[in-house]
Coordinates of C-alpha atoms and ligand atoms in Angstrom, one line a residue:
M1 CA -13.5 10.9 -3.0
L2 CA -17.2 11.9 -2.4
R3 CA -17.9 8.0 -2.9
Y4 CA -15.9 7.0 0.3
L5 CA -17.4 10.1 2.2
K6 CA -20.7 9.6 1.2
K7 CA -20.9 6.9 4.2
Y8 CA -20.0 9.3 6.7
W9 CA -22.2 12.1 5.9
V10 CA -23.7 12.8 9.2
Y11 CA -20.3 13.4 10.8
C12 CA -19.3 15.4 7.8
L13 CA -22.4 17.6 8.8
L14 CA -22.2 17.4 12.3
A15 CA -18.7 18.5 12.5
P16 CA -19.3 21.9 10.8
L17 CA -22.3 22.5 12.7
F18 CA -20.6 22.1 15.9
M19 CA -17.9 24.4 14.7
L20 CA -20.3 27.2 14.2
G21 CA -21.1 27.2 17.7
E22 CA -17.6 27.4 18.5
L23 CA -17.3 30.2 16.1
T24 CA -19.9 32.2 17.8
M25 CA -17.9 32.2 21.0
D26 CA -15.2 33.2 18.8
L27 CA -16.5 36.1 17.5
L28 CA -18.8 37.4 20.4
Q29 CA -16.3 37.4 22.8
P30 CA -14.1 40.4 21.8
A31 CA -17.6 42.4 21.4
M32 CA -18.2 41.1 24.9
M33 CA -14.9 42.3 26.1
A34 CA -15.3 45.8 24.4
T35 CA -18.3 46.3 26.4
I36 CA -16.6 45.1 29.7
V37 CA -13.8 47.5 28.9
D38 CA -15.9 50.6 27.9
E39 CA -18.8 50.3 30.3
G40 CA -17.4 48.0 33.2
V41 CA -13.7 49.4 33.5
L42 CA -13.7 52.8 32.0
G43 CA -17.5 53.6 33.1
S44 CA -16.6 52.2 36.8
D45 CA -19.5 49.7 36.7
M46 CA -18.8 46.8 38.8
Q47 CA -22.1 45.2 37.8
I48 CA -21.8 45.0 34.2
I49 CA -18.1 43.6 34.8
V50 CA -19.6 40.8 36.7
Y51 CA -22.8 40.3 34.5
E52 CA -20.6 40.4 31.4
G53 CA -18.2 38.5 32.8
I54 CA -20.5 35.5 33.6
R55 CA -22.0 35.7 30.2
M56 CA -18.6 35.5 28.7
V57 CA -17.5 32.5 30.8
L58 CA -20.8 30.7 30.0
L59 CA -20.2 31.4 26.1
V60 CA -16.7 29.9 26.6
I61 CA -18.1 26.5 28.0
F62 CA -20.4 26.4 25.3
G63 CA -17.9 27.3 22.8
G64 CA -15.4 24.7 24.0
T65 CA -17.8 21.9 24.2
C66 CA -18.9 22.6 20.5
G67 CA -15.1 22.6 19.7
V68 CA -14.7 19.1 21.2
L69 CA -17.5 17.7 19.5
C70 CA -16.6 19.3 16.1
C71 CA -13.1 17.6 16.7
V72 CA -14.6 14.3 17.5
F73 CA -16.7 14.6 14.6
A74 CA -14.2 15.7 12.3
N75 CA -11.8 12.6 13.5
I76 CA -14.5 10.0 13.0
A77 CA -15.2 11.2 9.5
A78 CA -11.7 11.6 8.4
Q79 CA -10.3 8.2 10.2
S80 CA -13.2 6.2 8.5
F81 CA -12.5 7.5 5.3
G82 CA -8.9 6.9 5.3
N83 CA -9.7 3.2 6.7
D84 CA -12.0 2.4 4.1
V85 CA -9.7 3.9 1.3
R86 CA -6.9 1.8 2.7
K87 CA -8.8 -1.5 2.9
D88 CA -9.9 -0.6 -0.9
M89 CA -6.5 -0.3 -1.8
F90 CA -5.4 -3.4 0.0
S91 CA -7.9 -5.3 -1.6
H92 CA -7.0 -3.8 -5.1
I93 CA -3.4 -4.4 -4.7
M94 CA -4.0 -8.0 -3.6
D95 CA -5.9 -8.4 -6.9
F96 CA -3.2 -7.0 -8.9
S97 CA -1.3 -9.4 -11.5
F98 CA 2.3 -10.0 -10.8
E99 CA 2.9 -7.7 -13.6
Q100 CA 1.1 -5.0 -12.3
T101 CA 2.9 -5.4 -8.8
D102 CA 6.3 -5.2 -10.3
F103 CA 5.1 -2.0 -12.5
F104 CA 4.1 0.0 -9.3
T105 CA 7.0 -1.5 -7.2
T106 CA 6.4 -2.5 -3.5
G107 CA 8.2 0.7 -2.1
S108 CA 5.6 3.1 -4.0
L109 CA 2.8 0.8 -2.8
V110 CA 3.7 0.8 0.6
T111 CA 3.7 4.8 0.5
R112 CA 0.7 5.2 -1.4
I113 CA -1.2 3.0 1.1
T114 CA 0.4 4.6 4.0
N115 CA 1.7 8.2 3.8
D116 CA -0.6 9.3 0.9
V117 CA -3.7 8.1 2.6
T118 CA -2.7 10.1 5.6
Q119 CA -2.4 13.1 3.7
V120 CA -5.9 12.8 2.0
E121 CA -7.2 12.0 5.8
Q122 CA -5.8 15.2 6.9
M123 CA -7.3 16.9 4.1
V124 CA -10.7 15.8 4.9
M125 CA -10.2 16.4 8.3
M126 CA -9.2 20.1 7.4
S127 CA -12.4 20.5 5.3
V128 CA -15.2 19.6 7.8
R129 CA -13.2 21.1 10.4
S130 CA -10.9 24.2 9.7
L131 CA -12.6 25.1 6.1
V132 CA -15.7 26.1 7.2
R133 CA -14.4 27.7 10.5
C134 CA -12.1 30.2 8.2
V135 CA -14.7 31.2 5.7
V136 CA -17.2 31.9 8.3
M137 CA -14.4 33.6 10.6
F138 CA -13.4 35.7 7.8
V139 CA -16.9 36.9 6.9
G140 CA -18.1 37.1 10.1
G141 CA -15.1 39.1 11.3
I142 CA -15.4 41.6 8.6
Y143 CA -18.9 41.8 9.5
M144 CA -17.9 42.6 13.2
L145 CA -15.2 44.8 12.4
Y146 CA -17.5 46.9 9.9
R147 CA -19.9 47.0 13.1
Q148 CA -17.3 48.5 15.4
A149 CA -16.8 51.3 12.6
P150 CA -17.2 51.1 8.7
Q151 CA -13.7 52.9 8.6
F152 CA -12.0 50.0 10.1
A153 CA -13.2 47.7 7.6
F154 CA -11.8 50.1 4.8
V155 CA -8.5 49.6 6.2
A156 CA -8.6 45.9 6.5
A157 CA -9.6 46.0 2.5
W158 CA -6.2 47.7 2.0
G159 CA -4.5 44.9 3.3
L160 CA -6.5 42.1 1.4
P161 CA -5.1 42.2 -1.7
F162 CA -1.5 42.1 -0.6
I163 CA -2.1 39.3 1.8
T164 CA -4.1 37.3 -0.9
A165 CA -1.3 37.7 -3.5
I166 CA 1.6 36.5 -1.1
V167 CA -0.6 33.5 -0.5
V168 CA -1.1 32.8 -4.1
F169 CA 2.5 33.0 -5.1
S170 CA 3.6 30.9 -2.1
L171 CA 1.3 27.9 -3.2
K172 CA 1.9 28.2 -6.8
K173 CA 5.7 27.6 -6.3
V174 CA 5.0 24.8 -3.6
S175 CA 2.3 22.8 -5.4
P176 CA 4.5 21.1 -8.1
L177 CA 7.1 20.0 -5.2
Y178 CA 4.3 17.8 -3.5
T179 CA 4.5 15.4 -6.4
V180 CA 8.1 15.2 -6.3
I181 CA 8.0 14.8 -2.6
Q182 CA 5.8 11.7 -2.7
Q183 CA 8.0 10.1 -5.5
K184 CA 11.2 10.7 -3.2
L185 CA 9.5 9.1 -0.6
D186 CA 8.7 6.2 -2.7
R187 CA 12.1 5.7 -3.6
L188 CA 13.3 6.0 0.3
N189 CA 10.9 3.2 1.1
C190 CA 12.0 1.1 -1.4
I191 CA 15.6 1.4 -0.5
M192 CA 14.7 0.8 3.1
Q193 CA 12.4 -2.2 2.2
E194 CA 15.1 -4.0 0.2
N195 CA 17.9 -3.3 2.8
I196 CA 15.8 -4.4 5.8
A197 CA 14.6 -7.5 3.9
G198 CA 18.1 -8.7 2.6
T199 CA 20.1 -7.2 5.5
R200 CA 21.8 -10.9 5.6
V201 CA 23.2 -10.2 2.1
V202 CA 24.4 -6.8 3.2
K203 CA 26.1 -8.0 6.3
A204 CA 27.4 -11.2 4.6
Y205 CA 29.1 -8.6 1.9
V206 CA 30.0 -5.9 4.6
K207 CA 28.0 -3.5 2.6
E208 CA 26.4 -1.5 5.4
E209 CA 28.4 1.5 4.2
Y210 CA 27.6 1.4 0.8
E211 CA 24.1 0.7 1.6
L212 CA 23.8 3.7 4.3
E213 CA 25.2 5.9 1.6
H214 CA 22.4 4.9 -1.0
F215 CA 20.0 5.5 1.5
S216 CA 21.6 8.9 2.4
D217 CA 21.4 10.0 -1.2
A218 CA 18.0 9.3 -1.7
N219 CA 16.9 10.9 2.1
H220 CA 19.1 13.9 1.3
S221 CA 17.4 14.4 -1.8
L222 CA 13.9 13.9 0.0
C223 CA 14.9 16.3 2.8
D224 CA 16.1 18.9 0.1
T225 CA 12.8 18.9 -1.7
N226 CA 11.1 19.1 1.7
L227 CA 13.1 21.8 2.4
H228 CA 12.8 23.9 -0.3
A229 CA 9.2 23.6 0.0
Q230 CA 9.2 24.6 3.7
T231 CA 11.7 27.6 2.9
I232 CA 9.1 28.9 0.2
L233 CA 6.1 28.6 3.2
A234 CA 8.5 30.3 5.8
F235 CA 8.2 33.4 3.9
L236 CA 4.5 33.3 4.3
N237 CA 3.8 34.2 8.1
P238 CA 6.3 37.0 8.5
S239 CA 5.0 38.7 5.3
V240 CA 1.3 38.6 6.3
N241 CA 2.5 39.7 9.6
I242 CA 4.0 42.8 8.2
I243 CA 0.9 43.6 6.4
L244 CA -1.4 42.7 9.4
N245 CA 0.8 45.2 11.6
L246 CA 0.5 48.0 9.0
C247 CA -3.1 47.5 9.1
V248 CA -3.4 47.6 13.0
V249 CA -1.5 50.8 13.0
G250 CA -4.0 52.0 10.2
V251 CA -6.5 51.2 12.4
L252 CA -5.2 52.8 15.5
Y253 CA -4.5 56.0 13.4
V254 CA -7.9 55.9 12.2
G255 CA -9.4 55.1 15.4
G256 CA -7.6 57.4 17.5
D257 CA -8.4 60.2 14.9
M258 CA -12.2 59.4 15.5
L259 CA -11.4 59.2 19.3
R260 CA -10.0 62.7 19.4
T261 CA -12.0 64.4 16.7
D262 CA -15.9 63.5 17.2
G263 CA -15.7 60.6 19.7
S264 CA -17.5 58.3 17.6
V265 CA -15.7 55.2 18.6
T266 CA -14.6 54.2 22.1
P267 CA -11.3 52.8 23.1
G268 CA -12.9 49.2 23.7
Q269 CA -14.1 49.3 20.1
I270 CA -10.6 50.2 18.9
M271 CA -9.1 47.2 20.9
A272 CA -12.1 44.9 19.6
A273 CA -11.5 46.1 15.7
I274 CA -7.8 45.2 16.3
T275 CA -8.7 41.7 17.5
Y276 CA -11.1 41.3 14.8
L277 CA -8.5 42.4 12.2
S278 CA -6.2 40.0 13.3
L279 CA -8.9 37.4 13.2
I280 CA -9.6 38.2 9.6
L281 CA -6.0 38.2 8.1
M282 CA -4.8 35.4 10.1
R283 CA -7.8 33.4 8.7
I284 CA -5.9 34.0 5.0
V285 CA -2.9 32.6 6.4
F286 CA -4.9 29.8 7.9
M287 CA -6.5 29.0 4.5
A288 CA -3.3 29.4 3.0
N289 CA -2.4 26.2 5.4
I290 CA -5.8 24.7 4.3
F291 CA -4.9 25.1 0.5
Q292 CA -1.4 23.6 1.0
T293 CA -2.9 20.5 2.6
F294 CA -5.4 20.6 -0.3
T295 CA -2.8 20.6 -2.9
R296 CA -0.4 18.1 -1.2
A297 CA -3.5 15.7 -0.8
S298 CA -4.5 16.0 -4.6
A299 CA -1.4 14.7 -5.2
S300 CA -1.6 12.3 -3.0
W301 CA -5.2 11.3 -4.1
K302 CA -4.0 10.9 -7.6
R303 CA -1.6 8.4 -6.6
I304 CA -4.1 6.6 -4.9
R305 CA -6.3 6.7 -7.6
E306 CA -4.0 5.3 -9.9
V307 CA -4.2 2.1 -7.7
L308 CA -7.9 2.4 -7.1
D309 CA -8.2 2.5 -10.9
T310 CA -6.0 0.0 -12.3
E311 CA -8.1 -2.9 -12.8
N312 CA -6.5 -6.6 -12.6
A313 CA -4.9 -7.0 -16.1
Q314 CA -6.1 -10.6 -15.8
Q315 CA -10.0 -10.5 -16.3
S316 CA -11.2 -13.3 -14.6
G317 CA -13.1 -15.6 -16.9
T318 CA -16.4 -17.0 -16.1
R319 CA -16.8 -20.6 -17.8
C320 CA -16.2 -23.6 -15.4
P321 CA -14.8 -26.7 -16.9
D322 CA -16.1 -30.2 -17.6
E323 CA -16.6 -31.9 -14.1
D324 CA -15.4 -35.3 -15.8
R325 CA -12.1 -34.1 -16.7
K326 CA -9.5 -33.3 -13.8
G327 CA -5.9 -32.5 -13.6
E328 CA -5.2 -32.6 -17.6
I329 CA -3.0 -29.9 -18.7
E330 CA -2.2 -29.0 -22.3
F331 CA 0.6 -26.4 -23.7
R332 CA -0.7 -25.1 -27.3
Q333 CA 2.2 -23.6 -29.2
V334 CA 2.8 -21.3 -26.1
S335 CA 5.3 -18.3 -26.4
F336 CA 5.9 -16.0 -23.5
A337 CA 7.8 -12.9 -22.9
Y338 CA 7.8 -10.8 -19.6
A339 CA 6.2 -7.2 -20.1
D340 CA 9.4 -5.4 -19.4
A341 CA 11.0 -7.2 -22.7
P342 CA 8.4 -8.1 -24.9
D343 CA 10.9 -8.6 -27.8
R344 CA 12.8 -11.2 -25.6
P345 CA 10.5 -14.6 -25.8
V346 CA 11.4 -16.5 -22.5
L347 CA 9.2 -19.5 -23.9
N348 CA 9.0 -20.3 -27.5
N349 CA 6.3 -22.2 -29.1
L350 CA 5.9 -24.8 -26.8
S351 CA 3.7 -27.7 -27.4
F352 CA 2.9 -30.6 -24.8
S353 CA 0.1 -32.2 -22.6
V354 CA 0.1 -34.0 -19.3
R355 CA -2.5 -36.6 -18.7
R356 CA -4.5 -36.9 -15.3
G357 CA -2.4 -38.7 -12.9
E358 CA 0.9 -38.5 -14.6
T359 CA 4.2 -37.2 -13.2
L360 CA 5.9 -34.7 -15.6
A361 CA 9.5 -33.6 -14.7
I362 CA 10.9 -30.5 -16.2
I363 CA 14.7 -30.4 -16.2
G364 CA 17.1 -27.4 -18.1
S365 CA 19.8 -24.9 -17.5
T366 CA 19.3 -22.4 -14.9
G367 CA 17.4 -19.5 -16.9
S368 CA 16.0 -22.0 -19.4
G369 CA 12.3 -20.6 -18.5
K370 CA 11.1 -23.6 -16.0
T371 CA 9.6 -21.1 -13.7
S372 CA 8.4 -19.1 -16.1
L373 CA 6.5 -22.1 -17.8
V374 CA 4.9 -23.4 -14.7
Q375 CA 3.6 -20.0 -13.7
L376 CA 1.7 -20.0 -16.5
I377 CA -0.6 -23.0 -15.5
P378 CA -2.2 -21.1 -12.5
R379 CA -1.9 -17.9 -14.7
F380 CA 0.3 -15.9 -12.5
Y381 CA 1.1 -14.5 -16.2
D382 CA -0.7 -14.7 -19.4
V383 CA 0.8 -16.4 -22.6
T384 CA 1.7 -13.9 -25.5
A385 CA 0.9 -16.5 -27.8
G386 CA -0.8 -19.8 -28.1
A387 CA -2.7 -21.2 -25.1
V388 CA -2.6 -22.8 -21.7
L389 CA -5.7 -25.5 -21.3
V390 CA -6.4 -27.0 -18.0
D391 CA -8.9 -29.8 -18.1
G392 CA -9.6 -29.1 -21.7
Q393 CA -10.4 -25.2 -21.2
D394 CA -8.2 -22.1 -21.7
V395 CA -7.0 -21.2 -18.4
R396 CA -8.1 -17.6 -19.5
E397 CA -11.6 -18.5 -19.5
Y398 CA -11.6 -19.7 -15.9
P399 CA -12.5 -17.8 -13.0
L400 CA -9.3 -17.5 -11.3
Q401 CA -10.5 -18.8 -8.0
V402 CA -11.7 -22.0 -9.7
L403 CA -8.5 -22.3 -11.6
R404 CA -6.1 -21.6 -8.6
D405 CA -8.3 -23.9 -6.5
K406 CA -7.4 -26.9 -8.6
I407 CA -3.7 -26.3 -8.2
G408 CA -1.2 -26.6 -5.6
I409 CA 2.0 -24.7 -6.5
V410 CA 5.2 -24.6 -4.5
Q411 CA 7.2 -22.0 -5.8
Q412 CA 10.7 -22.0 -6.0
K413 CA 11.4 -19.2 -3.3
A414 CA 9.7 -20.7 -0.3
E415 CA 7.8 -17.9 1.2
L416 CA 6.3 -18.3 4.6
F417 CA 4.5 -15.8 7.0
S418 CA 5.1 -14.7 10.5
R419 CA 2.7 -17.0 12.1
S420 CA 2.7 -20.6 13.5
I421 CA 3.9 -23.7 12.0
Q422 CA 0.3 -25.0 11.9
E423 CA -1.1 -21.8 10.7
N424 CA 1.5 -21.7 7.8
I425 CA 0.4 -25.3 6.9
C426 CA -3.2 -24.3 7.1
W427 CA -3.0 -21.3 4.8
G428 CA -3.6 -23.7 2.1
C429 CA -6.8 -25.1 3.4
E430 CA -8.6 -23.0 6.0
Q431 CA -11.0 -26.1 6.7
A432 CA -8.1 -28.3 7.6
E433 CA -8.3 -30.3 11.0
E434 CA -5.5 -30.9 13.0
S435 CA -5.0 -34.5 11.8
D436 CA -4.8 -32.9 8.1
V437 CA -2.0 -30.7 9.0
R438 CA -0.2 -33.9 10.5
H439 CA -1.0 -35.8 7.6
A440 CA 0.3 -32.8 5.2
A441 CA 3.2 -32.6 7.3
R442 CA 4.2 -36.2 7.1
I443 CA 3.7 -36.4 3.5
A444 CA 6.0 -33.4 2.8
Q445 CA 8.3 -35.1 5.3
A446 CA 8.6 -32.3 7.8
E447 CA 6.7 -33.9 10.6
D448 CA 10.0 -35.3 12.4
F449 CA 11.9 -31.7 12.5
I450 CA 8.5 -30.0 13.5
R451 CA 7.9 -32.2 16.5
R452 CA 11.7 -31.5 17.7
M453 CA 10.5 -27.8 17.5
P454 CA 10.2 -26.0 21.1
K455 CA 6.8 -25.8 20.5
S456 CA 6.0 -28.3 18.0
Y457 CA 3.2 -26.9 15.7
E458 CA 2.7 -24.1 17.6
T459 CA 6.1 -23.0 17.2
P460 CA 6.1 -19.3 15.5
V461 CA 7.9 -18.7 12.1
T462 CA 9.7 -15.6 12.3
E463 CA 9.4 -12.9 9.6
G464 CA 10.6 -14.2 6.4
G465 CA 10.9 -17.9 7.5
H466 CA 14.4 -16.7 8.9
S467 CA 14.0 -19.0 11.9
L468 CA 14.2 -22.2 9.6
S469 CA 16.5 -23.9 7.5
G470 CA 15.9 -23.7 3.8
G471 CA 14.9 -27.2 3.6
Q472 CA 12.4 -26.9 6.6
K473 CA 11.1 -23.9 4.7
Q474 CA 10.5 -25.9 1.5
R475 CA 9.0 -28.6 3.3
I476 CA 6.6 -26.5 5.0
S477 CA 5.6 -24.8 1.8
I478 CA 5.1 -28.4 0.2
A479 CA 2.7 -29.1 3.3
R480 CA 1.0 -26.3 2.5
A481 CA 0.5 -27.2 -0.8
V482 CA -0.5 -30.9 -0.4
I483 CA -3.0 -30.0 2.4
K484 CA -5.3 -28.6 -0.2
K485 CA -5.6 -32.0 -1.8
P486 CA -5.5 -30.1 -5.4
E487 CA -5.9 -31.8 -8.7
I488 CA -2.5 -30.7 -10.0
L489 CA 0.6 -30.4 -8.1
I490 CA 3.5 -28.2 -9.3
F491 CA 6.8 -28.2 -7.4
D492 CA 9.1 -25.5 -8.8
D493 CA 12.4 -26.7 -7.7
S494 CA 11.1 -27.4 -4.2
G495 CA 13.2 -30.2 -3.4
S496 CA 16.5 -28.4 -4.1
A497 CA 17.2 -27.9 -0.3
L498 CA 16.6 -31.3 0.6
D499 CA 18.9 -34.2 0.9
L500 CA 18.6 -36.9 -1.6
K501 CA 17.5 -39.4 0.8
T502 CA 14.5 -37.2 2.2
E503 CA 13.6 -36.0 -1.2
A504 CA 13.1 -39.7 -2.4
R505 CA 11.0 -40.4 0.5
L506 CA 9.0 -37.2 -0.4
Y507 CA 8.6 -38.5 -4.1
D508 CA 7.6 -41.9 -2.6
A509 CA 5.0 -40.4 -0.5
L510 CA 3.5 -38.2 -3.1
H511 CA 3.7 -41.4 -5.2
Q512 CA 1.3 -43.3 -2.8
E513 CA -1.0 -40.5 -1.5
F514 CA -1.5 -38.6 -5.1
A515 CA -1.5 -41.2 -7.4
G516 CA -4.4 -40.0 -9.5
T517 CA -2.9 -36.3 -9.0
T518 CA -1.1 -34.7 -11.8
R519 CA 2.3 -33.9 -10.8
I520 CA 4.8 -31.2 -12.3
I521 CA 8.1 -31.4 -10.9
V522 CA 10.7 -28.8 -11.9
A523 CA 14.1 -30.0 -10.7
Q524 CA 17.9 -29.6 -11.5
R525 CA 19.3 -32.9 -10.3
I526 CA 18.7 -36.0 -12.4
A527 CA 18.0 -38.0 -9.2
S528 CA 14.9 -35.8 -8.7
V529 CA 13.6 -36.3 -12.2
R530 CA 14.5 -40.1 -13.2
Q531 CA 11.2 -41.6 -11.6
A532 CA 8.9 -39.2 -13.5
D533 CA 6.6 -40.8 -16.2
R534 CA 8.0 -38.3 -18.7
I535 CA 11.0 -35.7 -18.4
L536 CA 10.7 -32.9 -20.8
V537 CA 14.2 -31.0 -21.4
L538 CA 13.9 -27.1 -21.6
D539 CA 16.8 -25.3 -23.2
N540 CA 16.6 -21.7 -23.8
G541 CA 12.7 -21.4 -23.9
Q542 CA 12.1 -24.5 -26.0
I543 CA 11.6 -28.1 -25.5
C544 CA 14.3 -30.2 -27.0
A545 CA 13.4 -33.5 -25.4
C546 CA 10.7 -35.4 -24.3
G547 CA 10.5 -39.0 -22.9
T548 CA 11.5 -41.3 -20.0
H549 CA 15.1 -41.1 -18.3
E550 CA 15.8 -44.3 -20.4
E551 CA 14.6 -43.0 -23.7
L552 CA 16.4 -39.5 -23.2
Q553 CA 19.6 -41.2 -22.3
E554 CA 19.3 -42.8 -25.9
S555 CA 17.6 -39.9 -27.7
S556 CA 18.9 -36.7 -26.2
A557 CA 22.5 -35.0 -26.0
V558 CA 21.4 -32.2 -23.8
Y559 CA 20.1 -34.7 -21.2
R560 CA 22.9 -37.0 -21.7
E561 CA 25.2 -33.9 -21.1
I562 CA 23.2 -33.1 -17.7
C563 CA 23.4 -36.8 -16.5
R564 CA 27.3 -36.9 -17.3
S565 CA 28.2 -33.6 -15.4
Q566 CA 26.3 -34.4 -12.3
L567 CA 27.8 -38.0 -12.6
R568 CA 31.2 -36.1 -12.5
K569 CA 30.0 -34.0 -9.8
G570 CA 28.9 -36.9 -8.0
A571 CA 32.3 -39.1 -8.5
M572 CA 34.2 -36.1 -7.4
A573 CA 31.5 -35.6 -4.1
Ligands
LIG601 N1 12.9 -13.3 -16.5 C1 12.5 -12.0 -16.8 N2 11.5 -11.4 -15.9 C2 11.1 -11.9 -14.8 C3 11.3 -13.5 -14.6 C4 12.4 -14.0 -15.2 O1 12.9 -11.4 -17.8 N3 10.2 -11.4 -14.0 C5 13.7 -14.0 -17.5 C6 15.1 -14.2 -16.7 O2 15.9 -13.3 -16.8 C7 15.5 -15.8 -17.6 C8 14.1 -15.8 -17.9 O3 13.0 -15.3 -17.9 O4 16.2 -15.4 -18.7 C9 13.8 -17.6 -17.5 O5 13.5 -17.3 -16.3 P1 13.1 -18.5 -15.2 O6 11.9 -19.0 -16.0 O7 12.9 -18.0 -14.1 O8 14.1 -19.7 -15.4 P2 14.2 -20.8 -14.7 O9 14.9 -22.0 -15.9 O10 13.1 -21.4 -13.8 O11 15.6 -20.6 -14.3 P3 16.2 -21.4 -12.6 O12 16.7 -23.1 -12.9 O13 17.5 -20.6 -12.2 O14 15.1 -21.2 -11.5
LIG602 MG1 13.3 -21.3 -11.9

């Protein structure tokens, strides 16, 4: 944490310094008031009232100015600290591998980067502002009380252990609840996010009530834990107040007795002593609040550290490949299983290679491992056995950016950002000119529909791309990939929402414009794959055949079955 605060040490220092100015006012004011009462009011000396009164007002102005400055500097330190932590967390999360994001879950990451950082921010604020204030006020208050009369300090000393015991007891009870609260907040965020993003499904199945109940359960659970913590803390103030009032009675009794017997204290001093006493004892409650913030923040900081300390599981390599080999892919006895099911391999001992400029189609039943296979090429996941080679070099040896720059991948689920269509396409290549965007859109068969949009390329895309049809989203994703002019183009079922004519035009355009680019096309329809140089038939994570359309019709029963089933469907349609 100090690493983040170091940059703002000046503010961390200035805030407590100005706080001391504010404190001087708080500590001197009751003593001045005592003089006004004793010498001015009771001694009927108007000059003292005016003189001390002016001094007091000036002191208040000075103290107030110091207070404002302290607050400003403390805020600068805390907000800048939070800003840096959030930025670091975000950059870390962006670096996470798919598996790591799945492990943390989106809901939890959102809570950590927002709520958890806010908790720690508050702690920083309190540390530089209130902690110093509390400690100085506490010590200063005892000193000033002692100065009024040592007997008063003795009375306060009786109350202190009781109050400390109450505070320690409450904090001990409440601390473990904070980790639970943050976890429950994770859960709530997760449900909220899933439901808001999936609102169309919820409505389609009329599941609003069901999901509301789901949400309410999580919400109640969070509420209960919060309430539990607050109930414990609710006892704190009244308990301290009882002891405080007992001490006040003690001071009045001792002071009254001294006033009556030998007149060694004045009524003004007794009044000041009561003010100091409240100051001291209330500081303990304040400190309890600070410790409470500390406990809560330390639970949050632990969660933040979990994110910050998680290094990307995929270490980027350092070797760059031969310049003269471009677009070659080889799978060498590749097996792969997802981390959450290590005993259930999704791909089993696959070996094949793709030449530069070749078009390899991959076909297979749903769940056969097509997406998993293509995701190994840009190293979204690492193989569990064997190796994936791009241009003759293991993908694990590449700097990740160099590897991914070579590849343009259009994922099965088109993900767009809530920016204009132009920006979404340019996203693939920042330096792209307007003419490049148009060209990419033309290849992706998207130009016609984009031109018909109200603001053409400037038309904004709503969140999640809901303002576009499935096929339109797919075509913008394709344009985003082709604008990169990559060495390897991967389409994961990216033409599934296109009609056959549009899809055929897309592949023709790709064939013309990307003749030298290696293309991997995952598809479900025979019509989408039959033009490919080779077709790889995947069945249950294994290659069951590979060849041209004609060859496979001869040699592969699985392929023939796929052809037959689609012909039947075609005939029925
Ligand atoms: N799978 C998994 N964890 C993931 C993704 C997939 O365990 N994060 C499993 C799926 O349950 C499936 C297998 O991996 O059994 C293969 O999934 P995938 O490669 O996505 O199959 P595809 O052939 O791409 O299926 P589809 O045609 O439906 O896209
Ligand atoms: Mg798939």
